[in-house]
XYZ file of C-alpha atoms in Angstrom:
289
model
C -5.530 107.617 -19.830
C -7.020 106.582 -23.652
C -10.102 105.957 -24.182
C -9.971 103.112 -26.561
C -7.617 101.280 -24.425
C -10.569 101.328 -21.197
C -12.979 100.488 -22.962
C -11.506 97.213 -24.529
C -10.406 96.077 -20.715
C -14.790 96.594 -19.529
C -15.979 95.301 -22.131
C -13.337 92.632 -21.391
C -14.744 92.293 -17.544
C -18.637 92.022 -18.694
C -17.504 89.516 -21.443
C -16.279 87.454 -18.048
C -18.456 88.271 -15.634
C -21.942 86.651 -18.642
C -19.754 83.443 -18.406
C -18.837 83.076 -14.729
C -22.870 83.465 -14.637
C -23.922 81.370 -17.064
C -20.898 78.720 -15.769
C -22.863 79.469 -12.497
C -26.082 79.032 -13.811
C -25.781 75.817 -15.896
C -23.799 73.779 -12.881
C -26.812 74.312 -10.051
C -29.481 72.840 -12.962
C -26.884 69.746 -12.985
C -26.722 69.225 -9.631
C -30.384 68.940 -8.640
C -30.565 66.159 -12.028
C -27.827 64.064 -9.786
C -29.494 63.771 -6.548
C -32.822 62.575 -8.664
C -30.585 59.587 -10.502
C -29.389 58.850 -7.231
C -32.102 59.032 -5.463
C -33.665 56.504 -8.311
C -30.898 54.677 -8.326
C -30.975 54.317 -4.113
C -34.746 52.470 -5.017
C -33.613 50.326 -7.320
C -31.618 49.008 -5.324
C -33.683 48.568 -1.768
C -36.721 46.871 -4.700
C -34.026 44.809 -5.436
C -33.305 44.411 -1.419
C -37.013 43.308 -1.203
C -37.813 41.005 -3.527
C -33.715 39.155 -3.073
C -35.010 38.686 0.924
C -38.969 38.326 -0.804
C -37.595 34.836 -2.889
C -35.283 33.569 -0.206
C -38.249 33.268 2.218
C -40.597 32.031 -0.444
C -37.892 29.261 -0.908
C -37.908 28.499 2.429
C -40.985 28.180 3.141
C -41.793 25.875 -0.440
C -38.538 23.481 1.904
C -39.521 23.962 5.344
C -43.008 25.163 5.086
C -43.912 21.157 4.519
C -41.823 19.357 7.045
C -43.271 18.002 9.767
C -41.920 16.330 13.089
C -42.338 12.838 12.690
C -44.386 11.250 15.888
C -43.117 8.548 18.876
C -45.186 5.450 17.499
C -44.395 3.146 19.488
C -46.924 1.521 22.375
C -49.420 2.075 20.491
C -51.724 -0.559 17.807
C -51.790 -0.513 14.319
C -54.885 1.282 14.103
C -53.269 3.908 16.452
C -50.513 4.394 14.710
C -51.988 4.275 11.256
C -54.360 7.246 12.263
C -51.354 9.460 14.219
C -48.969 9.247 11.099
C -51.767 10.386 8.669
C -52.723 13.385 11.067
C -49.401 14.238 10.592
C -48.914 12.963 6.370
C -47.370 9.958 6.744
C -46.877 6.326 6.132
C -47.193 3.982 8.486
C -45.388 0.324 7.317
C -45.591 -2.975 9.787
C -42.524 -4.127 8.353
C -41.289 -6.855 10.248
C -42.758 -9.090 12.994
C -40.821 -10.400 16.801
C -41.477 -11.965 19.466
C -40.950 -10.087 22.124
C -42.535 -10.935 25.617
C -42.264 -7.342 27.704
C -44.445 -5.349 24.909
C -48.320 -6.817 24.632
C -48.876 -8.047 21.589
C -50.237 -6.142 18.456
C -48.247 -3.102 19.985
C -45.265 -1.161 17.977
C -41.623 -1.610 19.263
C -39.854 -0.360 17.217
C -39.916 2.626 14.416
C -37.825 4.229 12.049
C -37.371 7.360 11.797
C -36.082 7.872 15.510
C -39.349 10.515 16.657
C -38.251 13.979 16.426
C -37.055 13.863 13.171
C -37.963 16.525 11.044
C -39.051 15.092 6.880
C -41.527 15.956 4.679
C -45.143 15.130 4.301
C -46.332 11.792 2.294
C -42.936 9.373 4.206
C -43.425 6.827 5.219
C -42.523 4.806 8.890
C -41.282 1.952 8.849
C -42.919 -0.476 12.118
C -41.761 -3.305 14.152
C -45.209 -5.440 15.894
C -44.310 -7.453 18.341
C -46.185 -10.535 18.645
C -45.859 -10.676 22.471
C -44.781 -13.980 23.993
C -43.096 -16.702 21.923
C -46.189 -19.090 22.106
C -45.841 -21.585 18.661
C -43.379 -24.599 19.056
C -41.155 -24.916 15.886
C -41.477 -28.336 14.228
C -38.697 -30.327 12.655
C -39.229 -29.704 8.943
C -36.236 -31.727 8.171
C -35.831 -34.928 5.821
C -38.831 -33.703 2.925
C -38.606 -31.485 0.818
C -38.687 -27.342 0.068
C -42.025 -27.396 -0.815
C -43.397 -29.775 1.617
C -41.665 -27.562 4.552
C -43.043 -24.342 2.842
C -46.484 -26.054 3.615
C -45.858 -27.645 7.375
C -44.426 -23.890 8.368
C -48.071 -21.891 6.837
C -50.272 -24.563 8.306
C -48.616 -23.831 11.793
C -48.446 -19.257 11.425
C -45.050 -19.017 10.508
C -42.866 -17.988 6.976
C -40.118 -19.107 5.594
C -37.351 -17.145 5.514
C -34.097 -17.781 3.590
C -32.906 -20.625 1.823
C -29.601 -21.186 0.827
C -28.596 -24.082 -1.257
C -25.449 -26.938 -0.985
C -23.985 -29.804 -2.945
C -24.359 -32.877 -0.772
C -23.036 -36.164 -1.903
C -24.775 -38.105 0.458
C -28.552 -35.949 -0.108
C -30.731 -36.068 -2.956
C -32.280 -33.362 -4.374
C -34.436 -31.152 -3.017
C -33.890 -32.304 0.865
C -34.007 -30.061 3.622
C -30.811 -30.660 5.674
C -30.854 -28.072 8.222
C -33.343 -25.325 9.607
C -32.868 -22.436 11.324
C -34.358 -22.207 14.527
C -33.492 -25.944 15.302
C -36.922 -27.404 16.099
C -38.859 -26.834 19.268
C -36.395 -23.789 19.676
C -37.371 -21.378 22.574
C -37.013 -17.847 22.891
C -36.965 -17.542 19.251
C -37.119 -13.397 18.270
C -39.087 -14.144 14.809
C -41.499 -16.439 13.475
C -39.152 -16.907 10.189
C -37.114 -20.440 9.421
C -34.501 -20.702 7.278
C -33.869 -24.113 5.614
C -30.788 -25.380 4.344
C -31.716 -27.296 0.584
C -29.300 -30.136 -1.195
C -28.806 -29.495 -4.832
C -27.580 -33.243 -4.260
C -23.614 -34.969 -4.979
C -22.221 -31.819 -6.984
C -21.973 -32.274 -11.276
C -19.088 -32.908 -12.775
C -17.476 -30.212 -14.729
C -15.574 -30.523 -17.747
C -13.345 -27.739 -19.715
C -14.596 -27.678 -23.037
C -11.656 -29.051 -25.707
C -11.634 -27.244 -29.051
C -13.280 -29.366 -32.306
C -12.692 -26.800 -34.724
C -11.428 -28.934 -37.927
C -12.751 -32.973 -35.744
C -15.583 -34.403 -38.406
C -18.701 -34.232 -36.870
C -18.821 -38.137 -35.567
C -16.179 -38.535 -34.431
C -17.058 -35.854 -31.927
C -20.243 -36.600 -31.434
C -19.339 -39.522 -30.034
C -16.108 -38.288 -27.669
C -18.561 -36.055 -26.269
C -21.405 -39.015 -26.001
C -18.706 -40.786 -23.277
C -18.580 -37.295 -21.276
C -21.723 -37.378 -20.928
C -22.398 -34.403 -22.981
C -24.822 -34.236 -25.503
C -25.399 -32.485 -28.971
C -28.489 -29.729 -28.894
C -28.359 -27.865 -32.345
C -26.173 -29.653 -35.249
C -26.387 -26.454 -37.610
C -24.588 -26.289 -41.598
C -22.869 -23.276 -43.749
C -21.699 -22.815 -46.974
C -18.303 -22.837 -47.843
C -16.685 -19.257 -48.504
C -17.093 -17.863 -51.870
C -13.822 -17.459 -53.577
C -12.380 -14.199 -53.775
C -10.252 -13.063 -56.736
C -6.737 -11.957 -56.779
C -5.470 -8.284 -57.453
C -5.782 -7.577 -61.097
C -7.576 -10.954 -62.546
C -10.673 -10.273 -63.958
C -13.856 -9.972 -62.298
C -15.627 -13.701 -63.320
C -19.988 -13.969 -63.443
C -21.507 -14.048 -60.876
C -22.575 -17.815 -59.929
C -25.086 -19.350 -58.109
C -24.770 -19.903 -54.481
C -23.984 -23.361 -53.892
C -26.471 -25.518 -52.333
C -25.418 -26.736 -48.274
C -25.305 -30.079 -47.853
C -27.365 -32.037 -44.743
C -24.942 -31.637 -42.103
C -23.411 -35.541 -41.868
C -21.020 -37.701 -39.995
C -18.290 -36.107 -42.119
C -19.146 -32.833 -41.343
C -16.118 -30.633 -40.114
C -17.103 -28.191 -37.857
C -16.878 -24.483 -37.720
C -17.629 -23.138 -34.742
C -18.633 -24.682 -31.263
C -20.534 -23.583 -28.047
C -19.277 -23.790 -25.450
C -15.578 -21.929 -26.755
C -12.799 -24.081 -26.250
C -11.815 -23.718 -22.523
C -14.825 -23.243 -21.646
C -16.173 -25.919 -18.694
C -19.038 -27.011 -19.673
C -21.163 -30.044 -17.167
C -21.427 -33.080 -17.376
C -25.394 -33.775 -19.176
C -24.861 -30.343 -20.655
C -25.298 -29.779 -24.548
C -23.147 -27.690 -27.372
C -23.911 -26.575 -30.178
C -22.005 -27.105 -33.969
C -21.995 -25.000 -36.745
C -20.305 -27.215 -40.189
C -19.392 -27.713 -43.380
């Protein structure tokens, strides 16, 4: 055998063995590093999960930790109801009072929100208080003025409810023509009396004509015949002449003096405008030139 041929072959085998040995060493070194990387990644994921759960728990406690349950206040006195509500961080407001023959006077008869409702601290509970059986006689306050009726009700321990107004030609203005509940009514639910008050006959209404371009004197006389007055008259200066295109611009001149309005002054604007409604006895404003 040719020794020169064997020697290179042996040398090649040795070189491959060295390469395989080096690659194996590098592979063994990479595996622990990858394991360490995945351990760190898993640890980060666990920490992020714990932080997220903690944040959600804190948010839940912040939202629901201050919630309280509405207690039952029906049947209590106002002092007892306020004390019970304050113990839960709630406010009690007596909103209405009603007659009730079945619930003793001074006791709470209804509440809102109802018992068992979950609300935040500081919430208000609105309650209605019983006045017991009706012992008050409902007076007749019709025929007088609204103010006299109100004073009469206050003197008897009653309060004024809603007040409605209506135009009636047969009743003078500010006269109480009806009440609810009526006089001497029984079985009344609340100590409030509502009134219907007359505003007198309905005023005559006109549609405002266009007076622009008419002399002030004739327009004023026409309005007076309809029962409409003139409130304010303002004089406005005439418009300045506008030069035509191409004409030389004239030297500025002093503004014309505004003359005092007279019967011959021409109306240029009006308020109310034409087409608007105006009651008899109303007034209009003019600008004249």
